[in-house]
Amino acid sequence: MLQELPTLTPGQYNLVYNMFSFTVATMTAAFVFFVMARGNLAPKYRISMMVSALVVFIAGYHYFRIFNSWEGAYALNEAAGMYQPTGELFNDAYRYVDWLLTVPLLTVELVLVMGLPKEERGPLAAKLGFLAAAMIVLGYPGEVSGDASLFGTRGLWGFLSTIPFVWILYILFTQLGDTIQRQSNRVSTLLGNARLLLLATWGFYPIAYMIPMAFPESYPSAAPGTVVALQVGYTIADVLAKAGYGVLIYNIAKAKSEEEGFNVDEMAQPAAATA
Ligand code: RET
């Protein structure tokens, strides 16, 4: 959807505008939260919060750029009462570059918080990270192609990207199943929830990607509703998959820290006493 944007009603334009603005705020706030919450965790689990913080920082930056790109791509035509494309590029590459950096990090977060032995951790994180990057790279040519049909460019690259996607899910639901079973009840429930949130949010992206395939003739220049739905859909999924998921990872790390005898209040007392 590079240059051929459709004309939008003010309601459609503003919905996307406000969603981008909300996401910049959410990612920034999540960054502050993850950095500050780090101290509540046993040192071993702090790295997973740093990875969460990196993910939302990268996303905050990209949403800021996406937001500016959206503003530049449209101008209000007052006579018509509609937002018309200015001819400036609405750059979808920001979204894909963001995913390319953050999606492998999200898989690393999950591996780190599981507290696996070192020799299992590295190879698993590398494998999941590589598959995640491959999934994003393969999706991009279809996203920016003008041919949105199921058996055309969008469908072909979407299919190729689904292969690493399914592979990741397979690893998460088979290999990691045993590791999750080995944890205490509380932690295994939390890890199970994180995995389900990952499935629910990640599953949303290929569905959003398929929306234009329903209207390949008119997409994108004559399909304002589809363009808006795609942007809003990806944005909601990003907030849940990054900030929401990071909070779940925090809860897991906190539960594990407590089980391993780390007590935040004891740590805080000496500082409070000197104050
Ligand atoms: C694409 C192309 C169509 C097929 C598939 C896709 C999967 C995308 C996913 C993206 C996840 C993004 C996340 C972002 C950050 O928070 C590329 C849309 C399977 C799963 C988690």
mmCIF file of C-alpha atoms and ligand atoms in Angstrom:
data_model
loop_
_atom_site.group_PDB
_atom_site.id
_atom_site.type_symbol
_atom_site.label_atom_id
_atom_site.label_comp_id
_atom_site.label_asym_id
_atom_site.label_seq_id
_atom_site.Cartn_x
_atom_site.Cartn_y
_atom_site.Cartn_z
ATOM 1 C CA MET A 1 0.000 0.000 0.000
ATOM 2 C CA LEU A 2 2.710 2.417 -0.840
ATOM 3 C CA GLN A 3 1.370 5.309 -2.811
ATOM 4 C CA GLU A 4 -2.146 4.321 -3.730
ATOM 5 C CA LEU A 5 -4.024 5.428 -0.652
ATOM 6 C CA PRO A 6 -7.806 5.840 -0.710
ATOM 7 C CA THR A 7 -9.664 9.026 0.215
ATOM 8 C CA LEU A 8 -10.927 8.790 3.813
ATOM 9 C CA THR A 9 -13.776 10.343 5.772
ATOM 10 C CA PRO A 10 -12.629 12.436 8.773
ATOM 11 C CA GLY A 11 -13.891 9.645 11.049
ATOM 12 C CA GLN A 12 -11.745 7.026 9.303
ATOM 13 C CA TYR A 13 -8.662 9.248 9.177
ATOM 14 C CA ASN A 14 -8.971 10.234 12.830
ATOM 15 C CA LEU A 15 -9.530 6.693 14.031
ATOM 16 C CA VAL A 16 -6.169 5.616 12.641
ATOM 17 C CA TYR A 17 -4.512 8.880 13.782
ATOM 18 C CA ASN A 18 -5.771 8.418 17.351
ATOM 19 C CA MET A 19 -4.815 4.750 17.468
ATOM 20 C CA PHE A 20 -1.239 5.611 16.474
ATOM 21 C CA SER A 21 -1.102 8.370 19.068
ATOM 22 C CA PHE A 22 -2.453 6.051 21.786
ATOM 23 C CA THR A 23 0.149 3.454 20.853
ATOM 24 C CA VAL A 24 3.053 5.913 21.131
ATOM 25 C CA ALA A 25 1.803 6.751 24.657
ATOM 26 C CA THR A 26 1.341 3.095 25.629
ATOM 27 C CA MET A 27 4.756 1.986 24.407
ATOM 28 C CA THR A 28 6.477 4.902 26.156
ATOM 29 C CA ALA A 29 4.677 4.220 29.433
ATOM 30 C CA ALA A 30 5.426 0.498 29.146
ATOM 31 C CA PHE A 31 9.119 1.322 28.687
ATOM 32 C CA VAL A 32 9.174 3.309 31.930
ATOM 33 C CA PHE A 33 7.292 0.533 33.740
ATOM 34 C CA PHE A 34 9.613 -2.265 32.599
ATOM 35 C CA VAL A 35 12.747 -0.306 33.482
ATOM 36 C CA MET A 36 11.450 0.538 36.942
ATOM 37 C CA ALA A 37 9.926 -2.861 37.690
ATOM 38 C CA ARG A 38 13.244 -4.575 37.046
ATOM 39 C CA GLY A 39 14.332 -4.019 40.640
ATOM 40 C CA ASN A 40 11.412 -6.103 41.949
ATOM 41 C CA LEU A 41 12.911 -9.205 40.379
ATOM 42 C CA ALA A 42 15.716 -11.560 41.296
ATOM 43 C CA PRO A 43 18.844 -10.557 39.309
ATOM 44 C CA LYS A 44 18.529 -13.674 37.142
ATOM 45 C CA TYR A 45 15.182 -12.491 35.729
ATOM 46 C CA ARG A 46 16.043 -8.836 35.209
ATOM 47 C CA ILE A 47 17.347 -9.468 31.723
ATOM 48 C CA SER A 48 13.856 -10.509 30.578
ATOM 49 C CA MET A 49 12.544 -7.089 31.697
ATOM 50 C CA MET A 50 15.367 -5.367 29.843
ATOM 51 C CA VAL A 51 14.349 -7.232 26.700
ATOM 52 C CA SER A 52 10.706 -6.153 27.251
ATOM 53 C CA ALA A 53 11.908 -2.573 27.684
ATOM 54 C CA LEU A 54 13.899 -2.757 24.430
ATOM 55 C CA VAL A 55 10.884 -4.125 22.558
ATOM 56 C CA VAL A 56 8.557 -1.309 23.612
ATOM 57 C CA PHE A 57 11.260 1.312 23.089
ATOM 58 C CA ILE A 58 11.815 0.148 19.499
ATOM 59 C CA ALA A 59 8.043 0.067 18.969
ATOM 60 C CA GLY A 60 7.520 3.530 20.514
ATOM 61 C CA TYR A 61 10.070 4.972 18.084
ATOM 62 C CA HIS A 62 8.515 3.245 15.084
ATOM 63 C CA TYR A 63 4.974 4.253 16.016
ATOM 64 C CA PHE A 64 6.155 7.832 16.291
ATOM 65 C CA ARG A 65 7.492 7.568 12.741
ATOM 66 C CA ILE A 66 4.365 5.771 11.487
ATOM 67 C CA PHE A 67 2.223 8.473 13.094
ATOM 68 C CA ASN A 68 4.189 11.234 11.322
ATOM 69 C CA SER A 69 4.071 9.324 8.069
ATOM 70 C CA TRP A 70 0.262 9.053 8.340
ATOM 71 C CA GLU A 71 -0.018 12.794 9.014
ATOM 72 C CA GLY A 72 2.105 13.571 5.968
ATOM 73 C CA ALA A 73 0.249 11.162 3.696
ATOM 74 C CA TYR A 74 -3.120 12.912 4.088
ATOM 75 C CA ALA A 75 -4.499 16.433 3.991
ATOM 76 C CA LEU A 76 -8.005 17.635 4.680
ATOM 77 C CA ASN A 77 -9.793 18.844 1.591
ATOM 78 C CA GLU A 78 -12.115 21.324 3.237
ATOM 79 C CA ALA A 79 -14.397 21.769 0.264
ATOM 80 C CA ALA A 80 -15.024 18.030 0.038
ATOM 81 C CA GLY A 81 -14.889 17.463 3.815
ATOM 82 C CA MET A 82 -12.643 14.452 3.174
ATOM 83 C CA TYR A 83 -9.012 13.479 3.825
ATOM 84 C CA GLN A 84 -7.208 13.057 0.541
ATOM 85 C CA PRO A 85 -3.797 11.507 -0.128
ATOM 86 C CA THR A 86 -1.081 14.148 -0.530
ATOM 87 C CA GLY A 87 1.081 11.836 -2.649
ATOM 88 C CA GLU A 88 3.601 11.539 0.196
ATOM 89 C CA LEU A 89 4.524 7.986 1.066
ATOM 90 C CA PHE A 90 2.759 6.213 3.933
ATOM 91 C CA ASN A 91 5.660 4.034 4.890
ATOM 92 C CA ASP A 92 4.660 0.500 5.830
ATOM 93 C CA ALA A 93 8.311 -0.480 6.046
ATOM 94 C CA TYR A 94 8.444 1.053 9.559
ATOM 95 C CA ARG A 95 6.012 -1.605 10.714
ATOM 96 C CA TYR A 96 7.938 -4.462 9.167
ATOM 97 C CA VAL A 97 11.324 -3.201 10.376
ATOM 98 C CA ASP A 98 9.775 -2.884 13.820
ATOM 99 C CA TRP A 99 8.561 -6.473 13.686
ATOM 100 C CA LEU A 100 11.855 -7.705 12.322
ATOM 101 C CA LEU A 101 13.595 -6.342 15.418
ATOM 102 C CA THR A 102 10.949 -6.968 18.061
ATOM 103 C CA VAL A 103 9.361 -10.309 17.178
ATOM 104 C CA PRO A 104 12.588 -12.317 17.659
ATOM 105 C CA LEU A 105 13.083 -10.431 20.955
ATOM 106 C CA LEU A 106 9.595 -11.451 22.100
ATOM 107 C CA THR A 107 10.481 -15.107 21.638
ATOM 108 C CA VAL A 108 13.757 -14.536 23.509
ATOM 109 C CA GLU A 109 11.781 -13.015 26.406
ATOM 110 C CA LEU A 110 9.749 -16.165 26.819
ATOM 111 C CA VAL A 111 12.815 -18.394 26.713
ATOM 112 C CA LEU A 112 14.660 -16.217 29.263
ATOM 113 C CA VAL A 113 11.835 -16.180 31.761
ATOM 114 C CA MET A 114 11.557 -19.963 31.720
ATOM 115 C CA GLY A 115 14.904 -20.224 33.466
ATOM 116 C CA LEU A 116 16.105 -23.121 31.301
ATOM 117 C CA PRO A 117 19.625 -24.493 31.716
ATOM 118 C CA LYS A 118 22.176 -22.489 29.711
ATOM 119 C CA GLU A 119 22.879 -25.215 27.163
ATOM 120 C CA GLU A 120 19.165 -25.434 26.219
ATOM 121 C CA ARG A 121 18.475 -21.719 26.366
ATOM 122 C CA GLY A 122 20.880 -20.477 23.683
ATOM 123 C CA PRO A 123 19.961 -22.862 20.857
ATOM 124 C CA LEU A 124 16.223 -22.542 21.552
ATOM 125 C CA ALA A 125 16.339 -18.725 21.550
ATOM 126 C CA ALA A 126 18.429 -18.745 18.366
ATOM 127 C CA LYS A 127 16.049 -21.116 16.588
ATOM 128 C CA LEU A 128 12.901 -19.211 17.568
ATOM 129 C CA GLY A 129 14.534 -15.866 16.794
ATOM 130 C CA PHE A 130 15.622 -17.008 13.345
ATOM 131 C CA LEU A 131 12.184 -18.409 12.488
ATOM 132 C CA ALA A 132 10.500 -15.217 13.679
ATOM 133 C CA ALA A 133 12.758 -13.064 11.496
ATOM 134 C CA ALA A 134 12.156 -15.333 8.480
ATOM 135 C CA MET A 135 8.383 -15.059 9.009
ATOM 136 C CA ILE A 136 8.493 -11.257 8.885
ATOM 137 C CA VAL A 137 10.865 -11.002 5.913
ATOM 138 C CA LEU A 138 8.710 -13.394 3.887
ATOM 139 C CA GLY A 139 5.508 -11.463 4.680
ATOM 140 C CA TYR A 140 6.800 -8.079 3.504
ATOM 141 C CA PRO A 141 6.790 -8.471 -0.315
ATOM 142 C CA GLY A 142 3.130 -9.500 -0.124
ATOM 143 C CA GLU A 143 2.205 -6.591 2.134
ATOM 144 C CA VAL A 144 3.564 -3.913 -0.186
ATOM 145 C CA SER A 145 2.493 -5.528 -3.433
ATOM 146 C CA GLY A 146 -0.370 -3.986 -5.363
ATOM 147 C CA ASP A 147 -1.617 -7.498 -6.115
ATOM 148 C CA ALA A 148 -3.696 -8.452 -3.086
ATOM 149 C CA SER A 149 -5.247 -11.622 -4.451
ATOM 150 C CA LEU A 150 -5.220 -14.982 -2.690
ATOM 151 C CA PHE A 151 -3.449 -16.714 -5.562
ATOM 152 C CA GLY A 152 -1.297 -13.691 -6.395
ATOM 153 C CA THR A 153 1.664 -11.979 -4.746
ATOM 154 C CA ARG A 154 0.002 -11.353 -1.375
ATOM 155 C CA GLY A 155 -1.250 -14.917 -1.098
ATOM 156 C CA LEU A 156 2.055 -16.476 -2.149
ATOM 157 C CA TRP A 157 4.272 -14.558 0.305
ATOM 158 C CA GLY A 158 1.631 -14.910 3.014
ATOM 159 C CA PHE A 159 1.765 -18.672 2.538
ATOM 160 C CA LEU A 160 5.573 -18.760 2.675
ATOM 161 C CA SER A 161 5.553 -16.644 5.836
ATOM 162 C CA THR A 162 3.068 -19.029 7.441
ATOM 163 C CA ILE A 163 5.607 -21.885 7.305
ATOM 164 C CA PRO A 164 7.986 -20.429 9.954
ATOM 165 C CA PHE A 165 4.906 -19.173 11.846
ATOM 166 C CA VAL A 166 3.501 -22.689 12.212
ATOM 167 C CA TRP A 167 6.970 -24.006 13.053
ATOM 168 C CA ILE A 168 7.263 -21.529 15.949
ATOM 169 C CA LEU A 169 3.860 -22.542 17.287
ATOM 170 C CA TYR A 170 4.839 -26.189 16.983
ATOM 171 C CA ILE A 171 7.960 -25.602 19.091
ATOM 172 C CA LEU A 172 6.040 -23.588 21.680
ATOM 173 C CA PHE A 173 3.310 -26.165 22.064
ATOM 174 C CA THR A 174 5.389 -29.338 21.955
ATOM 175 C CA GLN A 175 8.963 -28.769 23.112
ATOM 176 C CA LEU A 176 8.125 -26.070 25.632
ATOM 177 C CA GLY A 177 5.155 -28.054 26.936
ATOM 178 C CA ASP A 178 7.463 -30.304 28.990
ATOM 179 C CA THR A 179 9.368 -27.364 30.413
ATOM 180 C CA ILE A 180 6.130 -25.696 31.462
ATOM 181 C CA GLN A 181 4.973 -28.889 33.188
ATOM 182 C CA ARG A 182 8.150 -28.973 35.253
ATOM 183 C CA GLN A 183 7.380 -25.619 36.963
ATOM 184 C CA SER A 184 5.317 -25.046 40.109
ATOM 185 C CA ASN A 185 1.529 -24.781 39.691
ATOM 186 C CA ARG A 186 1.474 -21.017 39.878
ATOM 187 C CA VAL A 187 4.309 -20.532 37.415
ATOM 188 C CA SER A 188 3.068 -23.140 34.973
ATOM 189 C CA THR A 189 -0.365 -21.453 34.872
ATOM 190 C CA LEU A 190 1.299 -18.086 34.214
ATOM 191 C CA LEU A 191 3.577 -19.526 31.522
ATOM 192 C CA GLY A 192 0.597 -21.262 29.932
ATOM 193 C CA ASN A 193 -1.233 -17.897 29.882
ATOM 194 C CA ALA A 194 1.732 -16.145 28.275
ATOM 195 C CA ARG A 195 1.829 -18.807 25.583
ATOM 196 C CA LEU A 196 -1.906 -18.440 24.975
ATOM 197 C CA LEU A 197 -1.629 -14.644 24.758
ATOM 198 C CA LEU A 198 1.159 -15.141 22.258
ATOM 199 C CA LEU A 199 -1.006 -17.499 20.205
ATOM 200 C CA ALA A 200 -4.040 -15.184 20.335
ATOM 201 C CA THR A 201 -2.147 -12.002 19.466
ATOM 202 C CA TRP A 202 0.208 -13.488 16.875
ATOM 203 C CA GLY A 203 -2.693 -15.320 15.267
ATOM 204 C CA PHE A 204 -4.319 -11.973 14.671
ATOM 205 C CA TYR A 205 -1.593 -10.757 12.244
ATOM 206 C CA PRO A 206 -2.093 -13.312 9.473
ATOM 207 C CA ILE A 207 -5.857 -12.756 9.766
ATOM 208 C CA ALA A 208 -5.436 -8.974 9.391
ATOM 209 C CA TYR A 209 -3.056 -9.620 6.475
ATOM 210 C CA MET A 210 -5.774 -11.610 4.751
ATOM 211 C CA ILE A 211 -8.434 -8.853 4.925
ATOM 212 C CA PRO A 212 -7.345 -7.231 1.602
ATOM 213 C CA MET A 213 -7.525 -10.625 -0.110
ATOM 214 C CA ALA A 214 -11.304 -10.379 0.174
ATOM 215 C CA PHE A 215 -11.288 -7.233 -2.035
ATOM 216 C CA PRO A 216 -8.284 -7.665 -4.323
ATOM 217 C CA GLU A 217 -9.737 -5.571 -7.174
ATOM 218 C CA SER A 218 -10.372 -2.457 -5.148
ATOM 219 C CA TYR A 219 -7.451 -2.694 -2.673
ATOM 220 C CA PRO A 220 -5.907 -0.362 -1.713
ATOM 221 C CA SER A 221 -6.958 2.766 -3.609
ATOM 222 C CA ALA A 222 -10.718 2.106 -3.521
ATOM 223 C CA ALA A 223 -10.936 0.248 -0.233
ATOM 224 C CA PRO A 224 -10.887 2.827 2.592
ATOM 225 C CA GLY A 225 -12.527 0.507 5.140
ATOM 226 C CA THR A 226 -9.938 -2.215 4.484
ATOM 227 C CA VAL A 227 -6.984 0.163 4.813
ATOM 228 C CA VAL A 228 -8.363 1.502 8.115
ATOM 229 C CA ALA A 229 -9.196 -1.988 9.461
ATOM 230 C CA LEU A 230 -5.708 -3.245 8.665
ATOM 231 C CA GLN A 231 -3.958 -0.363 10.455
ATOM 232 C CA VAL A 232 -6.263 -0.486 13.485
ATOM 233 C CA GLY A 233 -6.006 -4.299 13.651
ATOM 234 C CA TYR A 234 -2.198 -4.354 13.554
ATOM 235 C CA THR A 235 -2.039 -1.562 16.134
ATOM 236 C CA ILE A 236 -4.264 -3.301 18.701
ATOM 237 C CA ALA A 237 -2.359 -6.541 18.210
ATOM 238 C CA ASP A 238 0.987 -4.727 18.684
ATOM 239 C CA VAL A 239 -0.097 -3.181 21.999
ATOM 240 C CA LEU A 240 -1.223 -6.573 23.327
ATOM 241 C CA ALA A 241 1.710 -8.523 21.918
ATOM 242 C CA LYS A 242 4.346 -6.139 23.275
ATOM 243 C CA ALA A 243 3.112 -4.190 26.317
ATOM 244 C CA GLY A 244 0.448 -6.671 27.501
ATOM 245 C CA TYR A 245 2.731 -9.638 26.973
ATOM 246 C CA GLY A 246 5.598 -7.848 28.750
ATOM 247 C CA VAL A 247 3.393 -7.402 31.826
ATOM 248 C CA LEU A 248 2.633 -11.142 31.806
ATOM 249 C CA ILE A 249 6.346 -11.908 31.534
ATOM 250 C CA TYR A 250 6.889 -9.578 34.505
ATOM 251 C CA ASN A 251 4.315 -11.518 36.561
ATOM 252 C CA ILE A 252 6.035 -14.788 35.728
ATOM 253 C CA ALA A 253 9.458 -13.418 36.622
ATOM 254 C CA LYS A 254 8.057 -12.014 39.888
ATOM 255 C CA ALA A 255 6.421 -15.329 40.834
ATOM 256 C CA LYS A 256 9.627 -17.214 40.076
ATOM 257 C CA SER A 257 11.754 -14.688 41.996
ATOM 258 C CA GLU A 258 9.537 -15.145 45.061
ATOM 259 C CA GLU A 259 9.609 -18.914 44.795
ATOM 260 C CA GLU A 260 13.373 -18.791 44.640
ATOM 261 C CA GLY A 261 13.458 -16.828 47.904
ATOM 262 C CA PHE A 262 13.949 -13.290 46.564
ATOM 263 C CA ASN A 263 12.141 -10.810 48.778
ATOM 264 C CA VAL A 264 11.754 -7.281 47.382
ATOM 265 C CA ASP A 265 10.620 -5.764 50.698
ATOM 266 C CA GLU A 266 13.714 -6.982 52.482
ATOM 267 C CA MET A 267 15.821 -5.448 49.734
ATOM 268 C CA ALA A 268 13.986 -2.147 50.023
ATOM 269 C CA GLN A 269 14.256 -1.777 53.825
ATOM 270 C CA PRO A 270 17.878 -0.689 54.192
ATOM 271 C CA ALA A 271 17.326 2.085 51.656
ATOM 272 C CA ALA A 272 14.147 3.198 53.434
ATOM 273 C CA ALA A 273 15.956 3.248 56.784
ATOM 274 C CA THR A 274 18.646 5.639 55.574
ATOM 275 C CA ALA A 275 16.095 7.966 53.965
HETATM 276 C C1 RET B 1 2.539 -11.959 8.284
HETATM 277 C C2 RET B 1 2.352 -12.322 6.811
HETATM 278 C C3 RET B 1 1.265 -13.291 6.592
HETATM 279 C C4 RET B 1 1.529 -14.597 7.278
HETATM 280 C C5 RET B 1 1.995 -14.422 8.672
HETATM 281 C C6 RET B 1 2.402 -13.203 9.173
HETATM 282 C C7 RET B 1 2.700 -13.159 10.612
HETATM 283 C C8 RET B 1 2.978 -12.123 11.334
HETATM 284 C C9 RET B 1 3.155 -12.129 12.763
HETATM 285 C C10 RET B 1 3.563 -10.983 13.307
HETATM 286 C C11 RET B 1 3.772 -10.765 14.680
HETATM 287 C C12 RET B 1 4.062 -9.565 15.088
HETATM 288 C C13 RET B 1 4.245 -9.184 16.442
HETATM 289 C C14 RET B 1 4.560 -7.897 16.614
HETATM 290 C C15 RET B 1 4.882 -7.257 17.781
HETATM 291 O O1 RET B 1 4.463 -7.024 18.745
HETATM 292 C C16 RET B 1 3.929 -11.377 8.360
HETATM 293 C C17 RET B 1 1.502 -10.893 8.639
HETATM 294 C C18 RET B 1 1.979 -15.675 9.520
HETATM 295 C C19 RET B 1 2.880 -13.337 13.569
HETATM 296 C C20 RET B 1 4.115 -10.139 17.549
#
